[in-house]
PDB file of C-alpha atoms in Angstrom:
ATOM      1  CA  MET F   1     -12.823   2.131  16.667  1.00 82.00           C
ATOM      2  CA  ARG F   2      -9.643   0.225  15.965  1.00 92.00           C
ATOM      3  CA  PRO F   3      -7.629   1.053  12.843  1.00 96.00           C
ATOM      4  CA  VAL F   4      -7.821  -1.538  10.072  1.00 98.00           C
ATOM      5  CA  TRP F   5      -4.986  -3.123   8.139  1.00 99.00           C
ATOM      6  CA  VAL F   6      -5.771  -4.975   4.906  1.00 99.00           C
ATOM      7  CA  LEU F   7      -3.676  -7.818   3.490  1.00 99.00           C
ATOM      8  CA  LEU F   8      -4.561  -8.052  -0.214  1.00 99.00           C
ATOM      9  CA  GLY F   9      -3.410 -10.718  -2.621  1.00 99.00           C
ATOM     10  CA  ASP F  10      -3.742 -14.291  -3.840  1.00 98.00           C
ATOM     11  CA  SER F  11      -3.272 -17.609  -2.012  1.00 98.00           C
ATOM     12  CA  LEU F  12       0.020 -16.429  -0.522  1.00 98.00           C
ATOM     13  CA  THR F  13      -2.146 -13.936   1.352  1.00 99.00           C
ATOM     14  CA  GLN F  14      -5.178 -16.194   1.878  1.00 98.00           C
ATOM     15  CA  ARG F  15      -2.912 -18.768   3.521  1.00 98.00           C
ATOM     16  CA  SER F  16      -1.266 -16.104   5.674  1.00 98.00           C
ATOM     17  CA  PHE F  17      -3.922 -16.711   8.324  1.00 97.00           C
ATOM     18  CA  GLU F  18      -2.848 -20.329   8.803  1.00 95.00           C
ATOM     19  CA  PRO F  19      -1.688 -21.054  12.396  1.00 92.00           C
ATOM     20  CA  SER F  20       1.928 -20.214  11.524  1.00 93.00           C
ATOM     21  CA  GLY F  21       1.037 -17.703   8.815  1.00 98.00           C
ATOM     22  CA  TRP F  22       2.638 -14.311   8.354  1.00 99.00           C
ATOM     23  CA  GLY F  23      -0.766 -12.631   8.576  1.00 99.00           C
ATOM     24  CA  ALA F  24      -1.584 -14.518  11.757  1.00 98.00           C
ATOM     25  CA  SER F  25       1.679 -13.265  13.233  1.00 98.00           C
ATOM     26  CA  LEU F  26       0.473  -9.699  12.643  1.00 98.00           C
ATOM     27  CA  VAL F  27      -2.851 -10.488  14.311  1.00 98.00           C
ATOM     28  CA  ASN F  28      -0.920 -11.784  17.313  1.00 97.00           C
ATOM     29  CA  ALA F  29       1.492  -8.846  17.467  1.00 97.00           C
ATOM     30  CA  TYR F  30      -1.306  -6.266  17.167  1.00 97.00           C
ATOM     31  CA  SER F  31      -4.085  -8.110  18.996  1.00 94.00           C
ATOM     32  CA  ARG F  32      -4.928  -5.155  21.238  1.00 92.00           C
ATOM     33  CA  SER F  33      -4.538  -2.348  18.712  1.00 95.00           C
ATOM     34  CA  ILE F  34      -5.340  -3.276  15.083  1.00 97.00           C
ATOM     35  CA  ASP F  35      -7.998  -5.207  13.177  1.00 98.00           C
ATOM     36  CA  VAL F  36      -5.979  -7.121  10.562  1.00 98.00           C
ATOM     37  CA  GLN F  37      -8.199  -8.156   7.657  1.00 98.00           C
ATOM     38  CA  CYS F  38      -7.268 -10.910   5.205  1.00 98.00           C
ATOM     39  CA  ARG F  39      -8.377 -10.258   1.640  1.00 99.00           C
ATOM     40  CA  GLY F  40      -6.545 -13.112  -0.042  1.00 98.00           C
ATOM     41  CA  TYR F  41      -8.099 -14.735  -3.109  1.00 98.00           C
ATOM     42  CA  SER F  42      -6.596 -18.099  -3.973  1.00 97.00           C
ATOM     43  CA  GLY F  43      -5.885 -18.489  -7.672  1.00 96.00           C
ATOM     44  CA  TYR F  44      -6.478 -14.822  -8.486  1.00 98.00           C
ATOM     45  CA  ASN F  45      -4.175 -12.752 -10.646  1.00 98.00           C
ATOM     46  CA  SER F  46      -3.758  -8.968 -10.623  1.00 99.00           C
ATOM     47  CA  ARG F  47      -6.405  -8.560 -13.342  1.00 99.00           C
ATOM     48  CA  TRP F  48      -9.078 -10.305 -11.301  1.00 98.00           C
ATOM     49  CA  VAL F  49      -8.155  -8.567  -8.048  1.00 99.00           C
ATOM     50  CA  LEU F  50      -8.290  -5.205  -9.816  1.00 99.00           C
ATOM     51  CA  GLY F  51     -11.732  -6.111 -11.161  1.00 98.00           C
ATOM     52  CA  LEU F  52     -12.933  -6.984  -7.660  1.00 98.00           C
ATOM     53  CA  LEU F  53     -11.287  -3.964  -6.044  1.00 98.00           C
ATOM     54  CA  PRO F  54     -14.436  -1.769  -5.891  1.00 97.00           C
ATOM     55  CA  THR F  55     -15.971  -4.491  -3.716  1.00 97.00           C
ATOM     56  CA  ILE F  56     -12.862  -5.075  -1.619  1.00 97.00           C
ATOM     57  CA  LEU F  57     -12.023  -1.400  -1.066  1.00 98.00           C
ATOM     58  CA  PRO F  58     -15.086   0.669  -2.042  1.00 97.00           C
ATOM     59  CA  LEU F  59     -14.318   4.349  -2.487  1.00 95.00           C
ATOM     60  CA  ASP F  60     -17.650   5.374  -0.973  1.00 94.00           C
ATOM     61  CA  LYS F  61     -17.296   3.361   2.231  1.00 89.00           C
ATOM     62  CA  PRO F  62     -17.929   5.567   5.277  1.00 92.00           C
ATOM     63  CA  GLY F  63     -15.323   5.864   7.976  1.00 93.00           C
ATOM     64  CA  PRO F  64     -11.544   6.122   7.918  1.00 96.00           C
ATOM     65  CA  PRO F  65      -9.556   4.243   5.256  1.00 98.00           C
ATOM     66  CA  PRO F  66      -7.286   1.332   6.142  1.00 98.00           C
ATOM     67  CA  GLN F  67      -4.242   2.485   8.049  1.00 98.00           C
ATOM     68  CA  LEU F  68      -2.005   0.057   6.151  1.00 99.00           C
ATOM     69  CA  LEU F  69      -2.320  -2.002   2.963  1.00 99.00           C
ATOM     70  CA  ILE F  70       0.012  -4.938   2.349  1.00 99.00           C
ATOM     71  CA  LEU F  71      -0.177  -6.003  -1.296  1.00 99.00           C
ATOM     72  CA  CYS F  72       1.146  -9.344  -2.563  1.00 99.00           C
ATOM     73  CA  LEU F  73       0.371 -10.355  -6.151  1.00 99.00           C
ATOM     74  CA  GLY F  74       2.146 -11.910  -9.111  1.00 98.00           C
ATOM     75  CA  ALA F  75       2.392 -15.612  -8.269  1.00 97.00           C
ATOM     76  CA  ASN F  76      -0.517 -16.450 -10.577  1.00 97.00           C
ATOM     77  CA  ASP F  77       0.172 -13.750 -13.158  1.00 98.00           C
ATOM     78  CA  ALA F  78       3.465 -15.589 -13.696  1.00 97.00           C
ATOM     79  CA  CYS F  79       1.746 -18.793 -14.852  1.00 94.00           C
ATOM     80  CA  LEU F  80       2.909 -19.578 -18.368  1.00 93.00           C
ATOM     81  CA  PRO F  81       0.396 -18.950 -21.183  1.00 90.00           C
ATOM     82  CA  ASP F  82       1.011 -22.311 -22.879  1.00 82.00           C
ATOM     83  CA  ARG F  83       0.755 -24.600 -19.850  1.00 78.00           C
ATOM     84  CA  SER F  84      -1.852 -26.035 -17.497  1.00 69.00           C
ATOM     85  CA  SER F  85      -2.720 -22.796 -15.662  1.00 80.00           C
ATOM     86  CA  ALA F  86      -2.828 -20.598 -18.754  1.00 87.00           C
ATOM     87  CA  LYS F  87      -6.031 -18.768 -17.762  1.00 95.00           C
ATOM     88  CA  GLN F  88      -4.236 -17.205 -14.804  1.00 95.00           C
ATOM     89  CA  HIS F  89      -1.436 -15.743 -16.921  1.00 96.00           C
ATOM     90  CA  VAL F  90      -1.204 -11.967 -17.168  1.00 98.00           C
ATOM     91  CA  PRO F  91       1.459 -10.409 -19.425  1.00 98.00           C
ATOM     92  CA  LEU F  92       4.249  -8.704 -17.516  1.00 98.00           C
ATOM     93  CA  GLU F  93       3.474  -5.149 -18.628  1.00 98.00           C
ATOM     94  CA  GLU F  94      -0.215  -5.558 -17.811  1.00 99.00           C
ATOM     95  CA  PHE F  95       0.735  -6.957 -14.413  1.00 99.00           C
ATOM     96  CA  LYS F  96       2.784  -3.841 -13.703  1.00 99.00           C
ATOM     97  CA  ALA F  97      -0.080  -1.602 -14.835  1.00 99.00           C
ATOM     98  CA  ASN F  98      -2.580  -3.536 -12.710  1.00 99.00           C
ATOM     99  CA  LEU F  99      -0.373  -3.280  -9.642  1.00 99.00           C
ATOM    100  CA  ALA F 100      -0.011   0.465 -10.140  1.00 99.00           C
ATOM    101  CA  ALA F 101      -3.779   0.818 -10.620  1.00 99.00           C
ATOM    102  CA  ILE F 102      -4.454  -1.029  -7.354  1.00 99.00           C
ATOM    103  CA  VAL F 103      -2.074   1.310  -5.537  1.00 99.00           C
ATOM    104  CA  GLN F 104      -3.665   4.381  -7.115  1.00 99.00           C
ATOM    105  CA  HIS F 105      -7.119   3.148  -6.063  1.00 98.00           C
ATOM    106  CA  ALA F 106      -5.902   2.684  -2.492  1.00 98.00           C
ATOM    107  CA  ARG F 107      -4.406   6.162  -2.495  1.00 98.00           C
ATOM    108  CA  ARG F 108      -7.659   7.660  -3.757  1.00 98.00           C
ATOM    109  CA  LEU F 109      -9.332   5.940  -0.835  1.00 98.00           C
ATOM    110  CA  GLY F 110      -6.872   7.681   1.467  1.00 98.00           C
ATOM    111  CA  VAL F 111      -4.552   4.808   2.350  1.00 98.00           C
ATOM    112  CA  ALA F 112      -1.291   6.466   3.346  1.00 98.00           C
ATOM    113  CA  ASN F 113       0.828   3.406   4.142  1.00 99.00           C
ATOM    114  CA  ILE F 114       1.359   0.666   1.552  1.00 99.00           C
ATOM    115  CA  LEU F 115       3.852  -2.211   1.597  1.00 99.00           C
ATOM    116  CA  VAL F 116       4.413  -4.415  -1.468  1.00 99.00           C
ATOM    117  CA  LEU F 117       5.459  -8.063  -1.225  1.00 99.00           C
ATOM    118  CA  THR F 118       6.692  -9.716  -4.395  1.00 99.00           C
ATOM    119  CA  PRO F 119       5.855 -13.325  -5.266  1.00 97.00           C
ATOM    120  CA  GLY F 120       8.317 -15.895  -4.019  1.00 97.00           C
ATOM    121  CA  PRO F 121      10.327 -18.393  -6.051  1.00 96.00           C
ATOM    122  CA  VAL F 122       8.983 -21.575  -7.616  1.00 93.00           C
ATOM    123  CA  HIS F 123      10.537 -25.046  -7.417  1.00 90.00           C
ATOM    124  CA  GLU F 124       9.492 -26.747 -10.630  1.00 84.00           C
ATOM    125  CA  PRO F 125      10.190 -30.420  -9.729  1.00 86.00           C
ATOM    126  CA  THR F 126       8.042 -30.113  -6.610  1.00 88.00           C
ATOM    127  CA  ARG F 127       5.246 -28.493  -8.624  1.00 84.00           C
ATOM    128  CA  LEU F 128       5.215 -31.515 -10.952  1.00 85.00           C
ATOM    129  CA  THR F 129       5.087 -33.921  -8.011  1.00 84.00           C
ATOM    130  CA  HIS F 130       2.325 -31.875  -6.387  1.00 76.00           C
ATOM    131  CA  ALA F 131       0.201 -31.931  -9.561  1.00 75.00           C
ATOM    132  CA  LEU F 132       0.523 -35.712  -9.805  1.00 81.00           C
ATOM    133  CA  GLN F 133      -0.194 -36.397  -6.138  1.00 82.00           C
ATOM    134  CA  THR F 134      -3.097 -33.983  -5.656  1.00 80.00           C
ATOM    135  CA  ARG F 135      -4.781 -33.887  -9.067  1.00 77.00           C
ATOM    136  CA  GLY F 136      -3.505 -36.966 -10.840  1.00 76.00           C
ATOM    137  CA  LEU F 137      -1.907 -34.828 -13.546  1.00 69.00           C
ATOM    138  CA  ALA F 138       1.289 -36.161 -15.071  1.00 69.00           C
ATOM    139  CA  LEU F 139       2.563 -32.890 -16.505  1.00 72.00           C
ATOM    140  CA  GLU F 140       5.632 -32.697 -18.706  1.00 69.00           C
ATOM    141  CA  SER F 141       6.422 -29.174 -17.543  1.00 73.00           C
ATOM    142  CA  ALA F 142       5.440 -27.140 -14.507  1.00 76.00           C
ATOM    143  CA  GLU F 143       2.862 -24.395 -14.916  1.00 76.00           C
ATOM    144  CA  ARG F 144       5.354 -21.871 -13.550  1.00 85.00           C
ATOM    145  CA  THR F 145       9.119 -21.514 -13.715  1.00 93.00           C
ATOM    146  CA  ALA F 146      11.580 -20.030 -11.270  1.00 91.00           C
ATOM    147  CA  ALA F 147      12.933 -17.647 -13.903  1.00 93.00           C
ATOM    148  CA  VAL F 148       9.559 -16.233 -14.935  1.00 95.00           C
ATOM    149  CA  SER F 149       8.429 -15.902 -11.331  1.00 96.00           C
ATOM    150  CA  GLY F 150      11.641 -13.991 -10.701  1.00 96.00           C
ATOM    151  CA  ALA F 151      10.805 -11.596 -13.522  1.00 98.00           C
ATOM    152  CA  TYR F 152       7.391 -10.881 -11.981  1.00 98.00           C
ATOM    153  CA  ALA F 153       8.990 -10.398  -8.567  1.00 98.00           C
ATOM    154  CA  ALA F 154      11.420  -7.890 -10.058  1.00 99.00           C
ATOM    155  CA  ALA F 155       8.523  -6.139 -11.806  1.00 99.00           C
ATOM    156  CA  ALA F 156       6.567  -5.833  -8.552  1.00 99.00           C
ATOM    157  CA  ALA F 157       9.607  -4.336  -6.826  1.00 99.00           C
ATOM    158  CA  GLU F 158      10.075  -1.975  -9.776  1.00 99.00           C
ATOM    159  CA  VAL F 159       6.479  -0.751  -9.553  1.00 99.00           C
ATOM    160  CA  ALA F 160       6.826  -0.226  -5.813  1.00 99.00           C
ATOM    161  CA  HIS F 161      10.001   1.807  -6.313  1.00 99.00           C
ATOM    162  CA  SER F 162       8.411   3.916  -9.066  1.00 99.00           C
ATOM    163  CA  LEU F 163       5.538   4.762  -6.709  1.00 99.00           C
ATOM    164  CA  SER F 164       7.858   5.480  -3.758  1.00 98.00           C
ATOM    165  CA  LEU F 165       6.641   2.439  -1.840  1.00 99.00           C
ATOM    166  CA  PRO F 166       8.700   0.026   0.252  1.00 99.00           C
ATOM    167  CA  SER F 167       8.796  -3.577  -0.901  1.00 99.00           C
ATOM    168  CA  ILE F 168      10.070  -6.978   0.185  1.00 99.00           C
ATOM    169  CA  ASN F 169      11.456  -9.164  -2.592  1.00 99.00           C
ATOM    170  CA  LEU F 170      10.428 -12.617  -1.405  1.00 99.00           C
ATOM    171  CA  TRP F 171      11.861 -14.249  -4.527  1.00 98.00           C
ATOM    172  CA  THR F 172      15.341 -12.947  -3.783  1.00 98.00           C
ATOM    173  CA  GLY F 173      15.075 -13.432  -0.039  1.00 98.00           C
ATOM    174  CA  PHE F 174      13.995 -17.060  -0.309  1.00 98.00           C
ATOM    175  CA  SER F 175      16.391 -17.937  -3.129  1.00 96.00           C
ATOM    176  CA  GLN F 176      19.386 -16.839  -1.077  1.00 97.00           C
ATOM    177  CA  ARG F 177      18.562 -19.358   1.661  1.00 97.00           C
ATOM    178  CA  PRO F 178      20.123 -22.839   1.283  1.00 96.00           C
ATOM    179  CA  GLY F 179      17.453 -25.521   1.045  1.00 96.00           C
ATOM    180  CA  TRP F 180      14.649 -23.046   0.343  1.00 96.00           C
ATOM    181  CA  GLU F 181      13.074 -25.461  -2.135  1.00 95.00           C
ATOM    182  CA  THR F 182      11.862 -27.815   0.590  1.00 94.00           C
ATOM    183  CA  GLU F 183      12.407 -25.896   3.823  1.00 97.00           C
ATOM    184  CA  LEU F 184      10.552 -22.688   2.927  1.00 98.00           C
ATOM    185  CA  LEU F 185       7.989 -24.039   0.428  1.00 97.00           C
ATOM    186  CA  CYS F 186       5.462 -26.823   1.044  1.00 95.00           C
ATOM    187  CA  ASP F 187       4.497 -27.586  -2.562  1.00 92.00           C
ATOM    188  CA  GLY F 188       6.989 -25.704  -4.690  1.00 92.00           C
ATOM    189  CA  LEU F 189       4.915 -22.508  -4.511  1.00 94.00           C
ATOM    190  CA  HIS F 190       3.226 -21.866  -1.159  1.00 96.00           C
ATOM    191  CA  PHE F 191       5.054 -21.145   2.060  1.00 98.00           C
ATOM    192  CA  SER F 192       5.819 -23.884   4.558  1.00 98.00           C
ATOM    193  CA  SER F 193       5.556 -23.169   8.271  1.00 98.00           C
ATOM    194  CA  ALA F 194       9.185 -22.038   8.261  1.00 98.00           C
ATOM    195  CA  GLY F 195       8.560 -19.906   5.189  1.00 98.00           C
ATOM    196  CA  GLN F 196       5.517 -18.288   6.782  1.00 98.00           C
ATOM    197  CA  THR F 197       7.544 -17.471   9.888  1.00 98.00           C
ATOM    198  CA  LEU F 198      10.315 -15.927   7.808  1.00 98.00           C
ATOM    199  CA  VAL F 199       7.891 -13.755   5.827  1.00 99.00           C
ATOM    200  CA  GLY F 200       6.234 -12.654   9.061  1.00 98.00           C
ATOM    201  CA  ASP F 201       9.620 -11.613  10.446  1.00 98.00           C
ATOM    202  CA  TRP F 202      10.423  -9.647   7.292  1.00 99.00           C
ATOM    203  CA  VAL F 203       7.041  -7.910   7.261  1.00 99.00           C
ATOM    204  CA  ARG F 204       7.344  -6.780  10.863  1.00 99.00           C
ATOM    205  CA  GLU F 205      10.905  -5.599  10.212  1.00 99.00           C
ATOM    206  CA  ALA F 206       9.707  -3.627   7.173  1.00 99.00           C
ATOM    207  CA  ILE F 207       6.919  -2.024   9.194  1.00 99.00           C
ATOM    208  CA  ALA F 208       9.428  -0.958  11.848  1.00 98.00           C
ATOM    209  CA  ALA F 209      11.807   0.419   9.208  1.00 99.00           C
ATOM    210  CA  HIS F 210       9.341   2.215   6.942  1.00 99.00           C
ATOM    211  CA  PHE F 211       6.351   2.912   9.199  1.00 99.00           C
ATOM    212  CA  PRO F 212       7.877   3.401  12.671  1.00 98.00           C
ATOM    213  CA  THR F 213       4.665   4.899  14.051  1.00 98.00           C
ATOM    214  CA  LEU F 214       2.936   1.570  13.333  1.00 98.00           C
ATOM    215  CA  THR F 215       5.041  -0.730  15.500  1.00 98.00           C
ATOM    216  CA  PRO F 216       3.243  -2.540  18.338  1.00 95.00           C
ATOM    217  CA  GLN F 217       5.082  -0.388  20.868  1.00 94.00           C
ATOM    218  CA  ALA F 218       4.065   2.854  19.130  1.00 94.00           C
ATOM    219  CA  LEU F 219       0.334   2.156  18.927  1.00 93.00           C
ATOM    220  CA  PRO F 220      -2.072   2.572  21.831  1.00 86.00           C
ATOM    221  CA  TRP F 221      -3.934  -0.433  23.135  1.00 81.00           C
ATOM    222  CA  GLU F 222      -7.689  -0.624  23.029  1.00 78.00           C
ATOM    223  CA  GLY F 223      -8.534  -0.295  26.706  1.00 74.00           C
ATOM    224  CA  PRO F 224      -6.062   0.186  29.538  1.00 76.00           C
ATOM    225  CA  ASP F 225      -3.893  -2.650  30.766  1.00 80.00           C
ATOM    226  CA  HIS F 226      -5.626  -4.618  33.499  1.00 83.00           C
ATOM    227  CA  THR F 227      -2.923  -3.612  35.974  1.00 81.00           C
ATOM    228  CA  ASP F 228      -3.997   0.012  35.508  1.00 80.00           C
ATOM    229  CA  ILE F 229      -7.650  -0.637  36.348  1.00 80.00           C
ATOM    230  CA  ASP F 230      -8.772   0.279  39.845  1.00 75.00           C
ATOM    231  CA  GLY F 231     -11.265  -2.304  41.056  1.00 81.00           C
ATOM    232  CA  GLU F 232     -13.354   0.384  42.759  1.00 78.00           C
ATOM    233  CA  ARG F 233     -13.146   2.923  39.926  1.00 85.00           C
ATOM    234  CA  TRP F 234     -13.076   0.558  36.968  1.00 86.00           C
ATOM    235  CA  GLU F 235     -15.639   2.520  34.949  1.00 82.00           C
ATOM    236  CA  ALA F 236     -13.597   5.707  35.143  1.00 81.00           C
ATOM    237  CA  CYS F 237     -10.462   3.773  34.271  1.00 79.00           C
ATOM    238  CA  LEU F 238     -12.076   2.281  31.164  1.00 79.00           C
ATOM    239  CA  ALA F 239     -13.370   5.702  30.130  1.00 80.00           C
ATOM    240  CA  SER F 240      -9.902   7.205  30.413  1.00 76.00           C
ATOM    241  CA  GLY F 241      -8.857   5.740  27.071  1.00 70.00           C
ATOM    242  CA  GLY F 242      -6.423   3.200  25.740  1.00 66.00           C
ATOM    243  CA  GLY F 243      -3.392   1.765  27.394  1.00 66.00           C
ATOM    244  CA  LYS F 244       0.191   1.414  26.249  1.00 68.00           C
ATOM    245  CA  HIS F 245       2.060  -1.625  25.020  1.00 64.00           C
ATOM    246  CA  PRO F 246       4.078  -2.987  27.964  1.00 61.00           C
TER     247      PRO F 246
END
């Protein structure tokens, strides 16, 4: 049975399986070795994901635990409590506690490898335009701000560090790129095709740096390479086990 990797988060994770998505890039890179599962819940905050966690990652599930968990939350927790998406807001300290609780649950399940992605930045003018064009809402202020999203990104990185986990600060990484507002985001919040590609690159680099035994080259293929199969002895070749990444 192939090992399983779980991508857990909100719409930044749900959308990762778009054609250019960062999750889809993992599926492509590990197509012969890993089952990459998307558990992204659009609109969810850390409180709701934590509440659903016994269903997502049940502790009594038979079989081996996920080999890797990639956790990306905070984009919705950072919604402001006095604006249009108030129900999604989670106070910063609760967000940190929820994130830690999710990690502890995964560790109880036996997940040994966990990577944390922080939320990315927000471009407020584009969020206002998006609300008007898609929902007909003429908002005076965006439901999120770049500064508050940055605080939640820093908090996610802080929790990861306190739990000895590697993290990727998407807020910082995006913000340092000229033109990120329109080149890396499609609606002021979610990743554009270029943004998805960049996140995918960073995730694969982080896996190589922090989990070197989980690179595509380090993992065995399911089934031998076709060039190693003898047409007359194909059954024995298949029974011999997995192949190696070329």
